[in-house]
Tab-separated table of C-alpha atoms and ligand atoms in Angstrom:
chain	number	residue	atom	x	y	z
A	1	MET	CA	1.010	28.363	12.566
A	2	THR	CA	0.934	24.924	10.987
A	3	ALA	CA	-1.420	21.902	10.606
A	4	LYS	CA	-1.758	19.421	13.660
A	5	ILE	CA	-3.211	16.190	13.443
A	6	ILE	CA	-5.800	16.117	16.638
A	7	GLY	CA	-7.792	13.391	16.037
A	8	ILE	CA	-7.676	10.227	13.830
A	9	GLY	CA	-10.267	7.504	12.890
A	10	ALA	CA	-10.581	4.591	10.554
A	11	TYR	CA	-13.078	2.068	9.508
A	12	ALA	CA	-13.005	-0.898	7.310
A	13	PRO	CA	-15.724	-3.114	5.942
A	14	GLU	CA	-16.195	-6.449	7.966
A	15	HIS	CA	-16.061	-9.050	5.252
A	16	ILE	CA	-12.249	-10.267	5.344
A	17	VAL	CA	-11.381	-12.147	2.214
A	18	THR	CA	-8.333	-14.318	2.891
A	19	ASN	CA	-5.790	-15.269	0.330
A	20	ARG	CA	-7.285	-19.007	0.236
A	21	ASP	CA	-10.802	-17.523	-0.469
A	22	LEU	CA	-8.699	-16.161	-3.747
A	23	MET	CA	-7.639	-19.286	-4.505
A	24	GLU	CA	-11.210	-20.890	-4.985
A	25	PHE	CA	-11.662	-18.437	-8.553
A	26	LEU	CA	-8.498	-17.327	-9.116
A	27	ASP	CA	-5.105	-19.231	-10.317
A	28	THR	CA	-3.022	-17.983	-7.371
A	29	ASP	CA	-1.332	-19.414	-4.383
A	30	ASP	CA	-1.629	-18.404	-0.510
A	31	ALA	CA	2.281	-18.919	-0.232
A	32	TRP	CA	3.015	-16.900	-3.253
A	33	ILE	CA	0.861	-14.034	-2.317
A	34	ARG	CA	2.375	-13.762	1.360
A	35	GLU	CA	6.363	-14.164	0.219
A	36	ARG	CA	5.684	-11.735	-2.620
A	37	THR	CA	3.646	-8.826	-1.037
A	38	GLY	CA	3.031	-9.722	2.441
A	39	ILE	CA	-0.527	-10.004	2.368
A	40	CYS	CA	-2.305	-12.476	4.207
A	41	GLU	CA	-6.352	-10.829	3.938
A	42	ARG	CA	-7.912	-7.412	2.942
A	43	ARG	CA	-11.443	-6.186	3.517
A	44	ILE	CA	-13.911	-6.384	0.708
A	45	SER	CA	-16.831	-3.862	1.002
A	46	THR	CA	-20.122	-5.598	0.330
A	47	GLN	CA	-22.821	-3.196	1.163
A	48	GLU	CA	-21.006	0.042	2.001
A	49	GLY	CA	-19.738	2.562	-0.856
A	50	THR	CA	-16.566	5.054	-0.399
A	51	SER	CA	-18.393	7.764	0.901
A	52	ALA	CA	-20.077	5.525	3.485
A	53	LEU	CA	-16.751	4.180	4.825
A	54	ALA	CA	-14.935	7.781	4.614
A	55	ALA	CA	-18.512	8.935	6.321
A	56	GLU	CA	-17.497	6.795	9.207
A	57	ALA	CA	-13.842	7.136	9.491
A	58	ALA	CA	-14.735	10.797	9.797
A	59	ARG	CA	-16.860	10.246	12.598
A	60	ARG	CA	-14.247	8.356	14.277
A	61	ALA	CA	-11.789	11.361	13.929
A	62	VAL	CA	-13.852	13.825	15.054
A	63	LYS	CA	-15.017	12.129	18.361
A	64	ASP	CA	-11.115	11.431	18.604
A	65	ALA	CA	-10.559	15.281	18.258
A	66	GLY	CA	-13.121	15.890	20.814
A	67	ILE	CA	-14.727	18.850	18.390
A	68	ARG	CA	-18.016	19.352	17.024
A	69	PRO	CA	-18.714	18.634	13.010
A	70	GLU	CA	-19.691	22.229	12.812
A	71	GLU	CA	-16.230	23.570	13.635
A	72	ILE	CA	-15.040	21.632	10.570
A	73	GLU	CA	-14.225	24.423	7.755
A	74	ILE	CA	-12.910	22.610	4.870
A	75	ILE	CA	-13.105	18.932	4.277
A	76	ILE	CA	-10.734	16.994	1.457
A	77	VAL	CA	-11.555	13.303	0.787
A	78	ALA	CA	-8.818	11.706	-1.386
A	79	THR	CA	-10.161	9.081	-3.132
A	80	SER	CA	-9.743	7.277	-6.926
A	81	SER	CA	-12.858	5.100	-6.432
A	82	ALA	CA	-15.611	7.668	-5.747
A	83	ASP	CA	-19.168	5.941	-5.862
A	84	ARG	CA	-20.398	8.772	-8.179
A	85	SER	CA	-18.693	11.203	-10.677
A	86	PHE	CA	-20.513	13.825	-8.842
A	87	PRO	CA	-21.020	15.509	-6.621
A	88	SER	CA	-17.761	14.533	-4.701
A	89	ALA	CA	-17.642	12.191	-1.869
A	90	ALA	CA	-16.675	15.031	0.086
A	91	THR	CA	-19.870	16.363	-0.013
A	92	ASP	CA	-21.099	13.325	1.018
A	93	VAL	CA	-19.506	13.046	4.099
A	94	GLN	CA	-20.219	16.859	4.846
A	95	GLY	CA	-23.829	15.796	4.629
A	96	ALA	CA	-23.437	12.381	6.759
A	97	ILE	CA	-21.734	14.135	9.664
A	98	GLY	CA	-23.484	17.494	9.836
A	99	ALA	CA	-20.323	19.523	8.993
A	100	ASP	CA	-22.722	22.592	7.881
A	101	ASN	CA	-19.870	24.985	8.011
A	102	ALA	CA	-17.318	23.125	5.746
A	103	VAL	CA	-16.515	23.546	2.243
A	104	ALA	CA	-15.751	19.924	0.791
A	105	PHE	CA	-14.111	18.604	-2.612
A	106	ASP	CA	-12.301	15.247	-3.536
A	107	ILE	CA	-8.712	15.158	-4.578
A	108	THR	CA	-7.549	12.667	-7.157
A	109	ALA	CA	-3.967	11.429	-6.231
A	110	ALA	CA	-4.586	7.918	-5.960
A	111	CYS	CA	-2.293	5.947	-3.354
A	112	SER	CA	-0.630	9.476	-2.761
A	113	GLY	CA	-3.762	11.028	-2.055
A	114	PHE	CA	-3.593	11.557	1.710
A	115	ILE	CA	-0.212	13.197	1.792
A	116	TYR	CA	-1.449	15.258	-1.278
A	117	GLY	CA	-4.273	16.341	1.041
A	118	LEU	CA	-2.039	17.123	4.260
A	119	HIS	CA	-0.096	19.354	1.825
A	120	ILE	CA	-3.062	21.200	0.417
A	121	MET	CA	-4.702	21.347	4.079
A	122	GLN	CA	-0.915	22.773	5.428
A	123	GLY	CA	-1.170	25.585	2.653
A	124	PHE	CA	-4.841	26.527	3.634
A	125	ILE	CA	-3.862	26.338	7.584
A	126	GLN	CA	-0.517	28.517	7.290
A	127	SER	CA	-2.061	31.204	5.088
A	128	GLY	CA	-4.456	31.762	7.839
A	129	ILE	CA	-7.549	30.921	5.566
A	130	TYR	CA	-8.796	28.149	7.371
A	131	LYS	CA	-7.863	26.494	11.446
A	132	THR	CA	-9.764	23.219	11.342
A	133	GLY	CA	-10.165	20.667	8.580
A	134	LEU	CA	-11.093	16.956	7.630
A	135	ILE	CA	-8.625	14.918	5.462
A	136	ILE	CA	-9.870	11.187	4.260
A	137	GLY	CA	-8.205	8.773	2.453
A	138	ALA	CA	-11.075	6.413	1.482
A	139	GLU	CA	-11.659	3.634	-1.308
A	140	THR	CA	-13.620	0.700	-2.375
A	141	LEU	CA	-11.038	-0.243	-5.032
A	142	SER	CA	-12.649	-3.457	-5.385
A	143	LYS	CA	-15.348	-2.446	-7.646
A	144	VAL	CA	-12.693	-1.457	-10.191
A	145	LEU	CA	-10.459	-4.524	-10.066
A	146	ASP	CA	-10.228	-6.899	-12.853
A	147	TRP	CA	-10.823	-10.106	-10.388
A	148	THR	CA	-9.743	-12.490	-13.068
A	149	ASP	CA	-6.186	-10.621	-12.942
A	150	ARG	CA	-3.964	-12.257	-10.341
A	151	SER	CA	-1.152	-9.694	-10.621
A	152	SER	CA	-3.103	-6.788	-9.539
A	153	CYS	CA	-6.615	-8.141	-7.699
A	154	ILE	CA	-4.445	-10.135	-4.943
A	155	LEU	CA	-3.050	-6.478	-3.926
A	156	PHE	CA	-5.862	-4.143	-3.135
A	157	GLY	CA	-8.363	-4.027	-0.210
A	158	ASP	CA	-11.424	-1.525	0.899
A	159	GLY	CA	-11.165	0.978	4.230
A	160	ALA	CA	-10.996	4.432	5.169
A	161	GLY	CA	-8.766	6.886	7.030
A	162	ALA	CA	-9.525	10.039	8.643
A	163	ALA	CA	-7.508	12.568	10.416
A	164	VAL	CA	-8.743	16.295	11.864
A	165	VAL	CA	-6.762	18.950	11.817
A	166	GLN	CA	-6.019	22.023	13.434
A	167	ALA	CA	-3.896	25.344	13.448
A	168	ALA	CA	-0.925	24.954	16.061
A	169	GLU	CA	2.495	25.713	16.959
A	170	THR	CA	3.602	22.027	16.348
A	171	GLY	CA	2.441	19.789	14.177
A	172	VAL	CA	3.317	19.496	10.384
A	173	ILE	CA	6.864	20.659	9.692
A	174	LYS	CA	7.093	20.029	6.086
A	175	THR	CA	5.144	18.301	2.899
A	176	LEU	CA	6.466	17.534	-0.263
A	177	VAL	CA	4.679	16.401	-3.562
A	178	GLY	CA	5.501	15.438	-6.832
A	179	SER	CA	4.005	14.026	-10.144
A	180	ASP	CA	5.110	12.700	-13.420
A	181	GLY	CA	2.014	12.541	-15.942
A	182	ARG	CA	4.518	11.252	-18.694
A	183	LYS	CA	4.198	7.547	-16.370
A	184	GLY	CA	0.164	7.853	-16.464
A	185	ASP	CA	-0.112	4.527	-18.368
A	186	VAL	CA	1.818	2.167	-15.521
A	187	LEU	CA	-1.089	2.232	-13.158
A	188	TYR	CA	-4.715	3.569	-14.432
A	189	CYS	CA	-8.547	2.637	-14.321
A	190	GLN	CA	-10.495	4.017	-17.692
A	191	ALA	CA	-13.294	5.898	-16.729
A	192	ARG	CA	-16.234	5.814	-19.126
A	193	SER	CA	-15.425	5.758	-22.637
A	194	LEU	CA	-16.791	8.067	-25.313
A	195	LYS	CA	-19.316	5.927	-26.943
A	196	ASN	CA	-22.777	7.317	-26.984
A	197	CYS	CA	-25.731	7.560	-29.405
A	198	ILE	CA	-23.956	10.353	-31.204
A	199	THR	CA	-20.396	8.512	-31.607
A	200	GLY	CA	-22.033	5.207	-31.919
A	201	GLY	CA	-21.807	2.191	-29.213
A	202	LYS	CA	-22.677	1.527	-25.715
A	203	PRO	CA	-20.765	3.852	-23.244
A	204	GLU	CA	-17.869	1.400	-21.697
A	205	LEU	CA	-16.136	1.464	-17.727
A	206	GLY	CA	-12.470	0.027	-17.669
A	207	PHE	CA	-11.002	-1.995	-14.865
A	208	MET	CA	-7.515	-1.320	-13.240
A	209	GLN	CA	-4.392	-2.025	-15.216
A	210	MET	CA	-1.358	-2.371	-13.893
A	211	ASP	CA	2.405	-3.199	-14.810
A	212	GLY	CA	3.466	-4.258	-11.525
A	213	GLN	CA	7.115	-4.289	-12.104
A	214	GLU	CA	7.274	-0.527	-13.459
A	215	VAL	CA	5.625	0.551	-9.824
A	216	PHE	CA	7.629	-1.564	-7.990
A	217	LYS	CA	10.938	0.080	-9.493
A	218	PHE	CA	9.582	3.360	-8.952
A	219	ALA	CA	8.576	2.475	-5.413
A	220	VAL	CA	11.775	1.262	-4.241
A	221	LYS	CA	13.694	4.195	-5.680
A	222	LYS	CA	11.285	6.874	-4.983
A	223	VAL	CA	10.354	6.578	-1.498
A	224	PRO	CA	13.780	6.285	-0.246
A	225	GLU	CA	14.458	9.308	-2.343
A	226	ILE	CA	11.416	11.687	-0.731
A	227	VAL	CA	12.107	10.348	2.671
A	228	THR	CA	16.221	11.558	2.523
A	229	GLN	CA	15.153	14.764	0.745
A	230	ILE	CA	12.516	15.790	3.509
A	231	LEU	CA	15.108	15.126	6.279
A	232	GLU	CA	17.889	16.757	4.484
A	233	GLU	CA	15.733	19.980	3.674
A	234	THR	CA	14.473	19.945	7.553
A	235	ASN	CA	17.981	19.351	9.146
A	236	THR	CA	16.604	16.411	10.779
A	237	PRO	CA	18.707	13.582	11.649
A	238	GLY	CA	17.256	10.184	10.720
A	239	GLU	CA	17.693	9.040	14.562
A	240	GLU	CA	15.616	11.645	15.405
A	241	VAL	CA	12.281	9.727	13.648
A	242	GLN	CA	10.716	7.554	15.531
A	243	HIS	CA	8.048	6.053	12.869
A	244	TYR	CA	8.573	6.053	9.049
A	245	VAL	CA	5.114	5.462	8.391
A	246	LEU	CA	4.955	4.600	4.937
A	247	HIS	CA	1.719	3.368	2.193
A	248	GLN	CA	1.349	-0.103	2.638
A	249	ALA	CA	1.707	-1.360	-1.081
A	250	ASN	CA	4.087	-4.548	-0.709
A	251	THR	CA	5.895	-5.781	2.388
A	252	ARG	CA	8.890	-6.294	-0.104
A	253	ILE	CA	8.787	-2.187	-0.901
A	254	LEU	CA	8.948	-1.657	3.121
A	255	GLU	CA	11.734	-3.709	3.729
A	256	SER	CA	13.489	-2.038	0.582
A	257	ALA	CA	12.942	1.225	1.818
A	258	SER	CA	14.316	0.132	5.486
A	259	ARG	CA	17.760	-1.297	3.773
A	260	ARG	CA	18.200	2.076	1.622
A	261	LEU	CA	17.443	3.923	4.421
A	262	LYS	CA	19.357	2.382	7.058
A	263	VAL	CA	16.106	2.351	9.087
A	264	PRO	CA	15.372	-0.636	11.188
A	265	MET	CA	12.036	-2.547	10.434
A	266	GLU	CA	11.290	-1.609	14.205
A	267	LYS	CA	10.701	2.114	12.931
A	268	ILE	CA	8.556	1.201	9.680
A	269	PRO	CA	5.306	-0.024	11.140
A	270	VAL	CA	3.310	-2.943	8.781
A	271	ASN	CA	-0.384	-3.502	8.435
A	272	ILE	CA	-0.428	-4.532	4.820
A	273	ASP	CA	-0.953	-8.332	5.824
A	274	ARG	CA	-4.559	-7.345	7.202
A	275	TYR	CA	-5.588	-5.184	5.149
A	276	GLY	CA	-3.551	-5.306	1.367
A	277	ASN	CA	-3.232	-1.941	-0.217
A	278	THR	CA	-6.019	0.412	0.554
A	279	SER	CA	-4.640	3.518	-1.661
A	280	ALA	CA	-5.240	6.513	-0.309
A	281	ALA	CA	-6.578	5.074	3.251
A	282	SER	CA	-3.107	2.961	3.949
A	283	ILE	CA	-1.379	5.648	5.709
A	284	PRO	CA	-4.277	7.189	8.178
A	285	ILE	CA	-5.477	3.493	8.706
A	286	LEU	CA	-1.890	2.922	9.806
A	287	LEU	CA	-1.825	5.875	11.889
A	288	GLU	CA	-5.037	5.178	13.581
A	289	GLU	CA	-3.700	1.695	14.579
A	290	MET	CA	-0.233	2.996	15.996
A	291	LYS	CA	-2.422	5.569	17.884
A	292	ARG	CA	-5.062	3.245	19.587
A	293	ASP	CA	-1.990	0.533	20.263
A	294	GLY	CA	0.083	3.561	21.969
A	295	ARG	CA	2.612	3.405	19.617
A	296	LEU	CA	2.570	6.857	18.588
A	297	LYS	CA	3.274	9.251	21.760
A	298	PRO	CA	2.859	13.201	21.639
A	299	GLY	CA	6.220	14.795	20.465
A	300	ASP	CA	6.689	12.006	18.434
A	301	LYS	CA	8.643	12.711	15.107
A	302	LEU	CA	7.144	10.678	12.276
A	303	VAL	CA	8.052	10.387	8.701
A	304	MET	CA	5.168	9.467	5.943
A	305	ALA	CA	5.525	8.663	2.355
A	306	GLY	CA	3.289	7.290	-0.407
A	307	PHE	CA	3.727	6.814	-3.771
A	308	GLY	CA	0.691	6.142	-6.407
A	309	ALA	CA	-0.840	6.221	-10.165
A	310	GLY	CA	0.047	9.331	-11.610
A	311	LEU	CA	2.725	8.791	-11.011
A	312	THR	CA	2.463	10.677	-7.986
A	313	TRP	CA	4.432	10.737	-4.691
A	314	GLY	CA	4.539	12.652	-1.417
A	315	ALA	CA	5.909	12.844	2.048
A	316	ALA	CA	5.415	14.512	5.300
A	317	LEU	CA	7.649	15.098	8.412
A	318	LEU	CA	5.981	16.450	11.234
A	319	THR	CA	5.589	16.019	15.038
A	320	TRP	CA	2.776	13.972	16.868
B	401	UT7	O1	0.153	1.745	-4.214
B	401	UT7	C1	0.781	1.119	-5.946
B	401	UT7	C2	-0.124	0.055	-6.373
B	401	UT7	N1	0.927	-1.330	-7.195
B	401	UT7	C3	1.788	-1.685	-6.502
B	401	UT7	O2	2.278	-1.171	-5.382
B	401	UT7	C4	2.705	-2.660	-7.547
B	401	UT7	C5	3.927	-2.749	-6.998
B	401	UT7	N2	4.649	-4.157	-7.739
B	401	UT7	C6	4.138	-5.253	-6.942
B	401	UT7	O3	3.791	-5.320	-5.699
B	401	UT7	C7	4.413	-6.498	-7.673
B	401	UT7	O4	5.302	-6.248	-8.923
B	401	UT7	C8	3.756	-7.643	-7.543
B	401	UT7	C9	3.304	-8.078	-6.565
B	401	UT7	C10	2.251	-6.637	-8.435
B	401	UT7	C11	4.208	-8.943	-8.852
B	401	UT7	O5	5.272	-9.332	-8.010
B	401	UT7	P1	6.641	-9.727	-8.825
B	401	UT7	O6	7.531	-10.398	-7.825
B	401	UT7	O7	6.868	-8.437	-9.221
B	401	UT7	O8	5.952	-11.006	-9.671
B	401	UT7	P2	5.995	-11.176	-11.350
B	401	UT7	O9	5.294	-10.378	-11.831
B	401	UT7	O10	7.543	-10.623	-12.142
B	401	UT7	O11	5.588	-12.088	-11.804
B	401	UT7	C12	6.188	-13.643	-11.469
B	401	UT7	C13	5.601	-14.689	-11.541
B	401	UT7	C14	5.002	-15.050	-13.061
B	401	UT7	O12	5.335	-16.177	-13.437
B	401	UT7	P3	6.175	-16.668	-14.286
B	401	UT7	O13	5.624	-15.772	-15.514
B	401	UT7	O14	7.491	-16.325	-14.076
B	401	UT7	O15	5.529	-18.105	-14.623
B	401	UT7	C15	3.200	-14.430	-12.771
B	401	UT7	O16	2.673	-14.550	-13.698
B	401	UT7	O17	4.468	-14.577	-10.394
B	401	UT7	C16	3.318	-15.184	-11.394
B	401	UT7	N3	2.350	-14.459	-10.638
B	401	UT7	C17	1.456	-15.285	-9.756
B	401	UT7	N4	1.515	-16.089	-9.139
B	401	UT7	C18	0.541	-16.709	-8.167
B	401	UT7	C19	1.933	-13.050	-10.638
B	401	UT7	N5	0.741	-12.988	-9.933
B	401	UT7	C20	0.396	-13.976	-9.193
B	401	UT7	C21	-0.227	-14.382	-8.382
B	401	UT7	N6	-0.304	-15.952	-7.833
B	401	UT7	N7	-1.756	-13.251	-7.692
């Protein structure tokens, strides 16, 4: 038995922020952002937190799967921007959608979170512990961005994507994940400091800090590497794969992967122009769009690959 995605849902907040909107308070330029990143606009949440976005994406995925929320046995939310330190966003989702029989918890693997979630779910399903699960990537990174730092804040957007998975004969063929904790300072967001009435001073919260060029260099090397690895380890010829669904971080990273893998851009779907980088949500948001517009057909083979803070990376090969 393996994990098969039987339902997919996505939800992004309504409020659109264009590059030109950013130019009103930031020393930046629409043409620069389009040329250097491929982003034209992103969604920014004004009302709904991460759990609300996650719950709506989950409702849509459950509807798409045609199951009852009570059938879900496990909920994993991948997020780096939960509304509260505890309880988890996953238990919020459980309560909101009435998945009363599920165990629910969050994972943090930054932009690789959805693939990590699928990897964990695959383990539970292969071992027979659970048969039906829900994986959600959800972010409101807008609240941790330094909106005065033009080299990072222009990149990100808010949103959520969810997948219902179930034990089946075909589906996930292989997942692979990895981490390099020595590179943790390349991209991070400080949580609460140790300052309090014992240590002195007021508690502080940090903002995202990113060495963009380091992340870029890592991504253009790592993405082709893990895609090649997963194809080789499963003896899958690249031509058999219809879609390379890659984390949407920068169009130049996608184009570089296309060149290095010798895969035409027609096989690498792109929606970063409309959403920016939604971190853990980017892959399921893209999958939902592809399913809705008929690009994803039953039996299609697809590779997903992501990378992010940690540093972390992950890839999955599956039959849709
Ligand atoms: O999910 C993982 C999350 N992170 C990433 O994927 C980040 C990966 N890195 C990148 O996408 C790119 O490195 C960036 C888009 C962040 C930056 O692009 P770059 O081509 O690496 O630009 P740069 O940092 O080398 O900066 C080039 C110039 C600099 O000006 P000077 O020093 O040449 O005069 C920057 O100050 O571009 C300037 N610049 C900007 N100009 C207008 C940087 N950001 C902006 C901006 N608007 N928003």
